[in-house]
Coordinates of C-alpha atoms in Angstrom, one line a residue:
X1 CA 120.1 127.1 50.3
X2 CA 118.3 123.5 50.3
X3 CA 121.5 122.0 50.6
X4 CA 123.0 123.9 53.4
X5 CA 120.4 123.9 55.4
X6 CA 120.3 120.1 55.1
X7 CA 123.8 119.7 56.2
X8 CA 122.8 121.6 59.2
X9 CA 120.3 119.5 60.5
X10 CA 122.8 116.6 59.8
X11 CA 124.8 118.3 62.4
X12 CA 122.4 116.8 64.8
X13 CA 123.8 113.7 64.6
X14 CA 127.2 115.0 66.1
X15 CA 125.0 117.0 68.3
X16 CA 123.9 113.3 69.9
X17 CA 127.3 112.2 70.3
X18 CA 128.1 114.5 72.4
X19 CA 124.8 114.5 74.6
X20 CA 125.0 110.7 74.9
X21 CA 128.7 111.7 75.9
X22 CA 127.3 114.0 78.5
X23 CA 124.5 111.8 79.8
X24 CA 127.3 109.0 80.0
X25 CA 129.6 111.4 82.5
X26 CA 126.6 112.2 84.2
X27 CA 126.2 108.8 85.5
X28 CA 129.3 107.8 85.9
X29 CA 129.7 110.9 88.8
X30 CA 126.4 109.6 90.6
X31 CA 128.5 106.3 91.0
X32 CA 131.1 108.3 92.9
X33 CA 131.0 108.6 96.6
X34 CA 128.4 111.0 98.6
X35 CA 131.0 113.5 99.6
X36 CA 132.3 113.7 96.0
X37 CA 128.6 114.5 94.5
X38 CA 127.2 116.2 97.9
X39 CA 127.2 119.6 95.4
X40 CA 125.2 117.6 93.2
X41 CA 122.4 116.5 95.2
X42 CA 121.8 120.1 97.3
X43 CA 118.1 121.1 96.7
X44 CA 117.3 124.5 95.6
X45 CA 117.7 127.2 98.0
X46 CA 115.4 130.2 97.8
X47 CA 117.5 132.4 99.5
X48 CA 120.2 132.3 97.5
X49 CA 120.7 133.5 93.6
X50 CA 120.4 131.0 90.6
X51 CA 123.3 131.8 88.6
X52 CA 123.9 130.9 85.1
X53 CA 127.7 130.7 84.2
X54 CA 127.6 128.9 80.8
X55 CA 126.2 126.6 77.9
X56 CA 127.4 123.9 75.4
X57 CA 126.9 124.3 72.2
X58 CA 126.8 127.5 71.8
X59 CA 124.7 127.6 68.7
X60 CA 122.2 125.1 67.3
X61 CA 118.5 125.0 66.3
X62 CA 114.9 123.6 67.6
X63 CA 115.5 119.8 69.2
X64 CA 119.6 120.8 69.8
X65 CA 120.7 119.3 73.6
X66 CA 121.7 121.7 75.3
X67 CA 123.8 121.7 78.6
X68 CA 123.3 125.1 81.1
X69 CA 126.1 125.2 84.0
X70 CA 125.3 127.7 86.9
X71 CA 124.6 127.3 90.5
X72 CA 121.2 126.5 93.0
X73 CA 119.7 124.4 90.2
X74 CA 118.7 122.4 92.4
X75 CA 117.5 118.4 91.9
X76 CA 113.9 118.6 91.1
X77 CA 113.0 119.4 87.4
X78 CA 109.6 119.9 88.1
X79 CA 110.5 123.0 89.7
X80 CA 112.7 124.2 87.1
X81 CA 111.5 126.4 83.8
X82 CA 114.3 126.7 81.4
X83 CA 113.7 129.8 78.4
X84 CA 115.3 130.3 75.9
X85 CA 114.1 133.6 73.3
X86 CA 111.2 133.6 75.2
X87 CA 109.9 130.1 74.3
X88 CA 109.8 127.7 76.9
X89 CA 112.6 124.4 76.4
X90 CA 111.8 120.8 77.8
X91 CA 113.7 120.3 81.1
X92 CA 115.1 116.8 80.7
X93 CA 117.1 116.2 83.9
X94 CA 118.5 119.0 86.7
X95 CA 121.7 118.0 88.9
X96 CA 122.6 120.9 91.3
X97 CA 125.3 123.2 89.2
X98 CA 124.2 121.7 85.5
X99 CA 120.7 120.8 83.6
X100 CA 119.9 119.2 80.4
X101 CA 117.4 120.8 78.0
X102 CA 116.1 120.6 74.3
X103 CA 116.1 124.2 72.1
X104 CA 112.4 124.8 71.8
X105 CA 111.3 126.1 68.3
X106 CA 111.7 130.0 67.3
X107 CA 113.7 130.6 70.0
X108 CA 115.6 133.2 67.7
X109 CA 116.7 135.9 70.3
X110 CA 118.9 133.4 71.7
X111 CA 118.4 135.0 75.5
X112 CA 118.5 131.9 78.5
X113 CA 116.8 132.4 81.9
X114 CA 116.8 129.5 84.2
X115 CA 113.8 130.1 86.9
X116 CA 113.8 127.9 89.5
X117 CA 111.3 127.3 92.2
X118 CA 107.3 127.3 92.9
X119 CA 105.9 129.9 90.3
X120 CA 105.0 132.4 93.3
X121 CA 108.7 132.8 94.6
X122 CA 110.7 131.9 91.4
X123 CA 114.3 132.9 92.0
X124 CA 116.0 134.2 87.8
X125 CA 119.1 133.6 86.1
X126 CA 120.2 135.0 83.2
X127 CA 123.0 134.2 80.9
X128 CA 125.4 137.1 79.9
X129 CA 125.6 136.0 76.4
X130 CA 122.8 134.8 74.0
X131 CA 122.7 131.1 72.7
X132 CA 122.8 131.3 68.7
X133 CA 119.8 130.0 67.6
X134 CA 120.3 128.9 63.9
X135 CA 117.0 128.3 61.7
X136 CA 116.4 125.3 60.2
X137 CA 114.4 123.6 57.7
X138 CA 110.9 122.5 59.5
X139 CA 107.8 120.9 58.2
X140 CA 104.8 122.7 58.7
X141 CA 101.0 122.9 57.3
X142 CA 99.3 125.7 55.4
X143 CA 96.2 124.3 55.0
X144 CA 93.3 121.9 55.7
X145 CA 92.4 119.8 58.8
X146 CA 90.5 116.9 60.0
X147 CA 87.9 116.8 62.4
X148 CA 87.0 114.6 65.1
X149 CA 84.3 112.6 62.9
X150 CA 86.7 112.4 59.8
X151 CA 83.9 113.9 57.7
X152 CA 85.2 117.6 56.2
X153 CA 84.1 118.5 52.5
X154 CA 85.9 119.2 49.8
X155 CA 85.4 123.3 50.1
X156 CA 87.0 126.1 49.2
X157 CA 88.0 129.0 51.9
X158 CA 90.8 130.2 53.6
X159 CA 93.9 128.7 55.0
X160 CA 93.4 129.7 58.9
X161 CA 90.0 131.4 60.3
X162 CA 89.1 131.0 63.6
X163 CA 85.5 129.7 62.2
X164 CA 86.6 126.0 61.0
X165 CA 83.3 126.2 58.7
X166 CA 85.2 129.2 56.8
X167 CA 88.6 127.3 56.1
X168 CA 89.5 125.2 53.3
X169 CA 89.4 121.6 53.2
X170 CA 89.4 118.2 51.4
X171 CA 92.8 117.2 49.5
X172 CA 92.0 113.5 50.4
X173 CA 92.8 112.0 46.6
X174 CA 96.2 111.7 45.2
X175 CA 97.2 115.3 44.1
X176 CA 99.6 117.1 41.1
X177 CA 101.1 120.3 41.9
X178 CA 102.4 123.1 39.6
X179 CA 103.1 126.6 40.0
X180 CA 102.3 129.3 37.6
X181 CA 105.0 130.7 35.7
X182 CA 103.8 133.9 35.3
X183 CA 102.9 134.1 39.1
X184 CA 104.8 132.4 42.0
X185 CA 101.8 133.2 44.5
X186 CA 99.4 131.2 42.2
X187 CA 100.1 127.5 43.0
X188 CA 97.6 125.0 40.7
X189 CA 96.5 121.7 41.8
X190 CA 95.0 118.5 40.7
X191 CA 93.2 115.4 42.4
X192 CA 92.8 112.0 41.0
X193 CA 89.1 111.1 41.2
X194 CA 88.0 115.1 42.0
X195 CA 86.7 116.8 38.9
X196 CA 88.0 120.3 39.4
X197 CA 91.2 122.6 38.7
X198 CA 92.0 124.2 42.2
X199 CA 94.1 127.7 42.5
X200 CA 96.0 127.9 46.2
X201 CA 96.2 131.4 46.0
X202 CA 98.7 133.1 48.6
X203 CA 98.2 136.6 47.6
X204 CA 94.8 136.7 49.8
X205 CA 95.3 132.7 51.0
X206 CA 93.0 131.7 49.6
X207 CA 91.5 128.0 48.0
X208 CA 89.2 128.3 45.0
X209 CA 88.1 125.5 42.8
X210 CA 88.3 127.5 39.1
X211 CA 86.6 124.6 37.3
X212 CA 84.3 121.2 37.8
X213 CA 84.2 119.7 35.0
X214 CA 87.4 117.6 34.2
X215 CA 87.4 113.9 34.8
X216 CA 90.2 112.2 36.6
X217 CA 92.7 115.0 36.0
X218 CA 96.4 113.4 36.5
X219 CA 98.6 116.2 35.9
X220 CA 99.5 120.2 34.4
X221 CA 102.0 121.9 32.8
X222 CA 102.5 124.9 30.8
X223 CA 103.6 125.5 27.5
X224 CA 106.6 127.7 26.9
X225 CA 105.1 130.8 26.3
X226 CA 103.0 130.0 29.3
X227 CA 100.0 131.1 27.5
X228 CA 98.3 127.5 27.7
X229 CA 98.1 125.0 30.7
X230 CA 98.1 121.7 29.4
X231 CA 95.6 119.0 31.7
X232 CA 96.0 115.2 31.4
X233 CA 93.3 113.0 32.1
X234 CA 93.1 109.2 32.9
X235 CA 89.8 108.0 31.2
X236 CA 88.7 104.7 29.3
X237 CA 88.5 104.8 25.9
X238 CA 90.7 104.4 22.9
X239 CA 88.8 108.2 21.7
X240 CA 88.4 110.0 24.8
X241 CA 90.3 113.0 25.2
X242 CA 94.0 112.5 26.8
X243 CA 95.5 115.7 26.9
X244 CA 93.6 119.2 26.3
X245 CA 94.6 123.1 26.6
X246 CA 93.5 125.8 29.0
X247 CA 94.0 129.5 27.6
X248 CA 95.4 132.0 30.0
X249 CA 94.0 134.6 28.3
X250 CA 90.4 133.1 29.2
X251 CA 91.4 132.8 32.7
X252 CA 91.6 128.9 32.0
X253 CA 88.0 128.7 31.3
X254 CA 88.0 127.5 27.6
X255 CA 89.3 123.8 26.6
X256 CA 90.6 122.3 23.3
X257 CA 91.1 118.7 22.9
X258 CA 94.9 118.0 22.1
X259 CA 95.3 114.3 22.3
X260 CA 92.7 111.7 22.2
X261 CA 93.6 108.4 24.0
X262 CA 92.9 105.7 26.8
X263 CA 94.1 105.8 30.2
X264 CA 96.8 108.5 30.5
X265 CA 98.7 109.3 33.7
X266 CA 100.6 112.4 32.9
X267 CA 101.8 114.7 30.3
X268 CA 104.6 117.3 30.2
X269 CA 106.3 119.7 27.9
X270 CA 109.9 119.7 26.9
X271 CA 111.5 123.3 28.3
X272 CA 113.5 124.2 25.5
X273 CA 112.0 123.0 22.3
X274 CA 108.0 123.2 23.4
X275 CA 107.0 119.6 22.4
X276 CA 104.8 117.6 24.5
X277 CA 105.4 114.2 25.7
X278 CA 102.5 112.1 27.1
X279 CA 101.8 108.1 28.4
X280 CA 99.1 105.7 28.4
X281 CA 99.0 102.8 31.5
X282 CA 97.1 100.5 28.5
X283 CA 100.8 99.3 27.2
X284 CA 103.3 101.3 29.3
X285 CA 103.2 103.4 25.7
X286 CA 105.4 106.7 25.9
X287 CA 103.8 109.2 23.1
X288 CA 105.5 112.7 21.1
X289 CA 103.2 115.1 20.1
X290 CA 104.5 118.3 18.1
X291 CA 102.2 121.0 20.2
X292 CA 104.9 123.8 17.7
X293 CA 103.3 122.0 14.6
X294 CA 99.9 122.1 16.2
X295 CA 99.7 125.7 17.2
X296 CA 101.6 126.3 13.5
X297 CA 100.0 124.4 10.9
X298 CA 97.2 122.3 13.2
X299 CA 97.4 118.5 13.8
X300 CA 94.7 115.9 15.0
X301 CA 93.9 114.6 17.9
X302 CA 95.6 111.2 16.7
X303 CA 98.8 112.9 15.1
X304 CA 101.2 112.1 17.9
X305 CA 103.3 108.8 17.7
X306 CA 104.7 106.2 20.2
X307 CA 108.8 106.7 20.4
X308 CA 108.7 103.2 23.0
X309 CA 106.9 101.2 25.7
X310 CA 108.2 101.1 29.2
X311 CA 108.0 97.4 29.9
X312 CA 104.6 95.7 30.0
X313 CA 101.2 96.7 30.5
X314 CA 99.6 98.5 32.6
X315 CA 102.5 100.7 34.1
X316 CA 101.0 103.4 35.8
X317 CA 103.8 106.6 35.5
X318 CA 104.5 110.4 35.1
X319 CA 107.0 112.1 32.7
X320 CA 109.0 114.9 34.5
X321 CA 111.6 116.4 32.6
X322 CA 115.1 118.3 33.8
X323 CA 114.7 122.1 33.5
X324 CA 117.3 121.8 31.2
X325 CA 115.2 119.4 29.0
X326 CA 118.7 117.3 28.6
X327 CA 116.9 114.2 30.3
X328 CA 113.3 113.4 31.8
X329 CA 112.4 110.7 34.7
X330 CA 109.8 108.4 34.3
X331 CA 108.6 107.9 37.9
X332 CA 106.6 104.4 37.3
X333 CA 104.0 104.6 40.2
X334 CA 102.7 101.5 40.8
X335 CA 106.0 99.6 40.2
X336 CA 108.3 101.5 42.6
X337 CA 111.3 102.6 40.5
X338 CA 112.5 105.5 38.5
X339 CA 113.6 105.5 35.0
X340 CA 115.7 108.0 33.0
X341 CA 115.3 108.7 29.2
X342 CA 118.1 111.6 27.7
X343 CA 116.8 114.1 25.2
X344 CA 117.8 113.6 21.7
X345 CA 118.8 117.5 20.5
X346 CA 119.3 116.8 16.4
X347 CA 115.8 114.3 16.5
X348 CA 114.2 116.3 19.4
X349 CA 112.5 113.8 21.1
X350 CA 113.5 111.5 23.9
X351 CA 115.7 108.1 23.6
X352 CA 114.8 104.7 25.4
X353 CA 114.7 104.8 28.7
X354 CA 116.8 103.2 31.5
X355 CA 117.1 102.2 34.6
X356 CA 117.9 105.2 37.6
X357 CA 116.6 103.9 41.3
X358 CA 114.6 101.3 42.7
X359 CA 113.8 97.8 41.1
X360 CA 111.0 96.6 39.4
X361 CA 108.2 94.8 41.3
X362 CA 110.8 95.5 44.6
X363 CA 108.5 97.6 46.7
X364 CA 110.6 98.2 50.0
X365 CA 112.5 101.3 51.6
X366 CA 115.8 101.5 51.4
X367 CA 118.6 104.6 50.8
X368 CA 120.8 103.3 49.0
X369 CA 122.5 104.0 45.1
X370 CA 120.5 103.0 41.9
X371 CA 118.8 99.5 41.9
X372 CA 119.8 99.0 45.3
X373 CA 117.7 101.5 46.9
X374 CA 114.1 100.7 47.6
X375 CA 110.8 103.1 47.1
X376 CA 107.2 102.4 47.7
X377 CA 104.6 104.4 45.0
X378 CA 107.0 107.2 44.2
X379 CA 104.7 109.9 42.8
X380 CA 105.4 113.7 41.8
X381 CA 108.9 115.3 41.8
X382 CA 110.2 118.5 41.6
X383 CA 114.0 119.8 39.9
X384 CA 116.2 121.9 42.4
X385 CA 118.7 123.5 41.9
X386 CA 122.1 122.6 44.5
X387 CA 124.0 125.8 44.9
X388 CA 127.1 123.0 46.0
X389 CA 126.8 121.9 42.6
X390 CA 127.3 125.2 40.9
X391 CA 129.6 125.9 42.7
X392 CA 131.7 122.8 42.0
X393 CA 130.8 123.5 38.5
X394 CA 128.9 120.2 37.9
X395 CA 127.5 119.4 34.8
X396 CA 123.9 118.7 36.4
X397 CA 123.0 121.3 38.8
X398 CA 119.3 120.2 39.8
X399 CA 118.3 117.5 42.8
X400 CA 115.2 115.3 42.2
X401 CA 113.0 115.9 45.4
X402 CA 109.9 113.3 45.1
X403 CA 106.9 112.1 47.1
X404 CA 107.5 108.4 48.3
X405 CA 103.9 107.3 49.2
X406 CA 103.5 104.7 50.9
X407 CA 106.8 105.1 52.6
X408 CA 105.2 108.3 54.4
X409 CA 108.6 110.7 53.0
X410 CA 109.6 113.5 51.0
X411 CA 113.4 111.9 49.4
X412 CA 115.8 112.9 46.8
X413 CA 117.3 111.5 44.1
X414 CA 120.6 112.7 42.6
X415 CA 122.2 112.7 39.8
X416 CA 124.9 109.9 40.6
X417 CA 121.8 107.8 41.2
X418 CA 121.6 108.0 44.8
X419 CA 118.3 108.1 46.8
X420 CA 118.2 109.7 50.7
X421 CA 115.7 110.5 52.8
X422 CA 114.6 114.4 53.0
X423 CA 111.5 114.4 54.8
X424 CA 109.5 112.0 56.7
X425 CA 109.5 109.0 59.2
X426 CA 110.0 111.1 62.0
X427 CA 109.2 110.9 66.0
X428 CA 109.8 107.4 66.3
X429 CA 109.0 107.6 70.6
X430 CA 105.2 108.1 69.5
X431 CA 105.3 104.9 67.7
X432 CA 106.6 102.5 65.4
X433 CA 104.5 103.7 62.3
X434 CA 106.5 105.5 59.7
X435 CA 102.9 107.9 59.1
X436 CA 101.5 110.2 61.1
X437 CA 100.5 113.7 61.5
X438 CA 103.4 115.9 63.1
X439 CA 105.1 119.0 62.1
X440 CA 108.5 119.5 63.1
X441 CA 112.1 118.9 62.1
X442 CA 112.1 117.1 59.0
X443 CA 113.5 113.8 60.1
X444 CA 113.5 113.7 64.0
X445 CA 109.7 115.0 64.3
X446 CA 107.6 115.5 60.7
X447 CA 105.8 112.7 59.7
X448 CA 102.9 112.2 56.3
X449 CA 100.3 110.5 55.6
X450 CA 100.8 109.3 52.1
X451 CA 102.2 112.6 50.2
X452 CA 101.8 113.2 46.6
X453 CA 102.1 116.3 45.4
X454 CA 105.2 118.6 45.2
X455 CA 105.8 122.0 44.1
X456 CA 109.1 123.6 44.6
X457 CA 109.2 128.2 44.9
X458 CA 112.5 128.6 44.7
X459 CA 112.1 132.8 45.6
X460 CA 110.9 131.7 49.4
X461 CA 113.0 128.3 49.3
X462 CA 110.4 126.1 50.2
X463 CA 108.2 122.9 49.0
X464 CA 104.7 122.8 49.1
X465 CA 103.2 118.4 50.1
X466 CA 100.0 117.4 49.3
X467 CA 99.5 115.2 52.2
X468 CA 96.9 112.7 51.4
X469 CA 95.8 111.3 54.3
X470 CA 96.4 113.6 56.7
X471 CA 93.9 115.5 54.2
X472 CA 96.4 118.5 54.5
X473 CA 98.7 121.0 52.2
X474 CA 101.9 121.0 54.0
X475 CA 105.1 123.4 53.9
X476 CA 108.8 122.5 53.7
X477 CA 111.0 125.7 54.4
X478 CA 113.3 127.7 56.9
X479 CA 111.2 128.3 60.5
X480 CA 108.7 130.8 59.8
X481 CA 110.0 134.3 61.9
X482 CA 106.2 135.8 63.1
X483 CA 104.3 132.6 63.7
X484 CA 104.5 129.6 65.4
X485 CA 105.0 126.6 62.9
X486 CA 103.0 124.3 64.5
X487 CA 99.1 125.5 65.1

């Protein structure tokens, strides 16, 4: 579904063509003669009916140009309301027997009036036939907001209330995302430099903050049972504690140390055969640790062992690895590029790694294939499935979808090593800025504020953003049918 609805909105590009094609002709016939465009130029007349004959396209979604042919349009867009499903479309120019408008949002009954004339005499005109409003994917938010002093806690509450005081807020620290499972409505998150385990609940939407006392948390997964929920932590020293368990069947309240080490960034477990695979930004190290031995026969806290190093020092990275578990990416943070280590099925643990997008040290953004694309702090990524893919009957079936930070976007990776732009970068008439706050179409409109976290439900289709700056939980999915995606 991801992948057809992103062809559609590629469709806009056609879709601009033709208006600049349209916009062209228009011009051209106001350089004709007066008599020739005399039946452009008539005002509205009152008296007479607005009649509406036709429309090009005749399907399209929110932003789609849209040209309405009738009669007694009149010249003056001021005085002319376009709907379209009930929801009101920008007017961009009127000329007589034709006028040029933009598809508002949710404008899924497809119904066009044309009202023309001072809101106490407006005279109506109403297509015969419905325009075809297609959904598309949209960027919206769920939760959070800022307010006019830039000063809202960290505080757990609701998504929307009408009381701001009641509503939750905060999410202003780089954020992990995973969710449960066991339960799709249960999303878990993480913040760098926030002490506590936070449960976005949308069975009663709902944030809580389950637990206060971890200390830079970098990341979660879950073992394959899913009775544990393994927590990373970034601390100091050589003995503090790396990685540690939560028990599900202690509602995530209990904690046992797994892994004792300095400085780590991330840790995840392999799908298939349940061991655990953690880093350290001291050396770049990339550690094993056999979590089947340890629940089996018990290990230490120092019984895991380093299978490489990914280049030098200080190499700040998470390990996410292909549902599949036949390869993992190492998205190396602070060094803007993404490696790729294949799983070893006889040893069971991961080979060296290698090179997939982005150069070393070459911040930048660029889509482009392999080292020749550019990335700026890549940070969380999700698997997804391509339904094209299976049905081609590729080999790899799952698009990378990751947070770019500091180039403001949600992008993709696939699997022949190319990297384009999902999400992101978006209303470029505001400003020249690729960040922002705006929900909308993914690429003409939404714009982020340094996103990091990214969690994929595949049941509803959609990707939840932790938007850092913008201090915001944002949504990625098909236009929402019973509210507007934009409050």
């Amino acid at each position: 579904m991801i992948t057809n609805q992103f062809i559609k909105s590629n469709r806009w590009f056609l879709s601009t063509l033709l208006w600049a094609f349209m916009v062209l002709s228009f011009g051209l016939v106001g350089c004709k003669d007066d008599n020739k465009n005399v039946i452009e130029t008539i005002p509205f007349d009152p008296s007479k009916p607005v009649v509406v004959s036709d429309f090009s396209p005749k399907s399209g979604g929110m932003g789609q140009r849209l040209v309405i042919y009738g009669q007694n349009f009149g010249n003056d867009p001021t005085h002319v309301h376009v709907l379209i499903g009930g929801k009101e479309a920008k007017v961009i120019s009127v000329l007589g027997e034709s006028l040029y408008c933009l598809v508002p949002r949710q404008a899924f009954h497809g119904d066009i009036e044309v009202r023309v004339g001072d809101p106490a005499q407006q005279v109506v005109g109403k297509s015969a036939k419905p325009f075809d409003y297609q959904r598309k994917m949209v960027v919206s938010t769920v939760i959070g907001y800022r307010n006019s002093r830039g000063d809202e806690p960290w505080r757990d509450g609701k998504f929307k209330d009408a009381d701001q005081s009641k509503m939750a807020s905060g999410f202003w620290e780089p954020s992990f995302m995973k969710f449960d499972p066991v339960n799709p409505k249960h999303l878990w998150m993480t913040f760098d430099n926030n002490n506590g385990l936070y449960l976005i609940n949308f069975e009663d939407s709902t944030v809580t903050k389950k637990r206060s006392d971890f200390d830079r948390p970098r990341s979660m997964d879950f073992t394959i049972d899913h009775k544990y929920m393994i927590i990373a932590e970034d601390r100091g020293g050589e003995n503090d504690r790396a990685t540690y368990r939560l028990s599900r069947d202690r509602q995530w309240q209990d904690r046992e140390v797994l892994t004792t080490y300095r400085q780590c960034n991330g840790a995840s477990v392999h799908p298939v055969n349940g061991e655990m695979y953690f880093n350290s930004y001291e050396k770049g190290q990339f550690f094993r640790f056999d979590l089947n031995k340890y629940f089996n026969q018990g290990l230490g806290v120092k019984d895991f062992e380093q299978l490489f190093v990914v280049h030098d020092p200080q190499w700040e990275y998470k390990i996410l690895i292909h549902p599949t578990g036949n390869y993992a990416y190492i998205v190396v943070i602070n060094q803007h590029y993404i490696l790729r280590v294949d799983y070893n099925w006889d040893k069971k643990q991961f080979n060296q790694p290698y090179l997939v997008c982005g150069q070393l040290r070459g911040a930048g953004y660029e889509d482009a294939v392999g080292s020749s694309a550019r990335l700026r702090n890549p940070y969380q990524g999700v698997f997804v499935k391509n339904p094209k893919y299976v049905a081609d009957g590729k080999t790899d079936e799952y698009d990378f979808y990751f947070t770019d930070q500091q180039n403001h976007a949600i992008r993709i990776l696939k699997p022949d090593g190319s990297v384009t732009t999902f999400a992101g970068r978006g209303s470029s008439s505001i400003n020249a800025n690729p960040y922002g706050y705006v929900d909308g179409d993914l690429r003409q409109e939404a714009r982020f504020d340094r996103p990091s976290g990214i969690a994929y439900n595949e049941a509803e289709g959609a990707f939840y953003i932790g938007d850092q700056s913008n201090r915001r939980i944002r949504k990625i999915a098909l236009e929402e049918m019973d509210q507007s995606i934009n409050e």
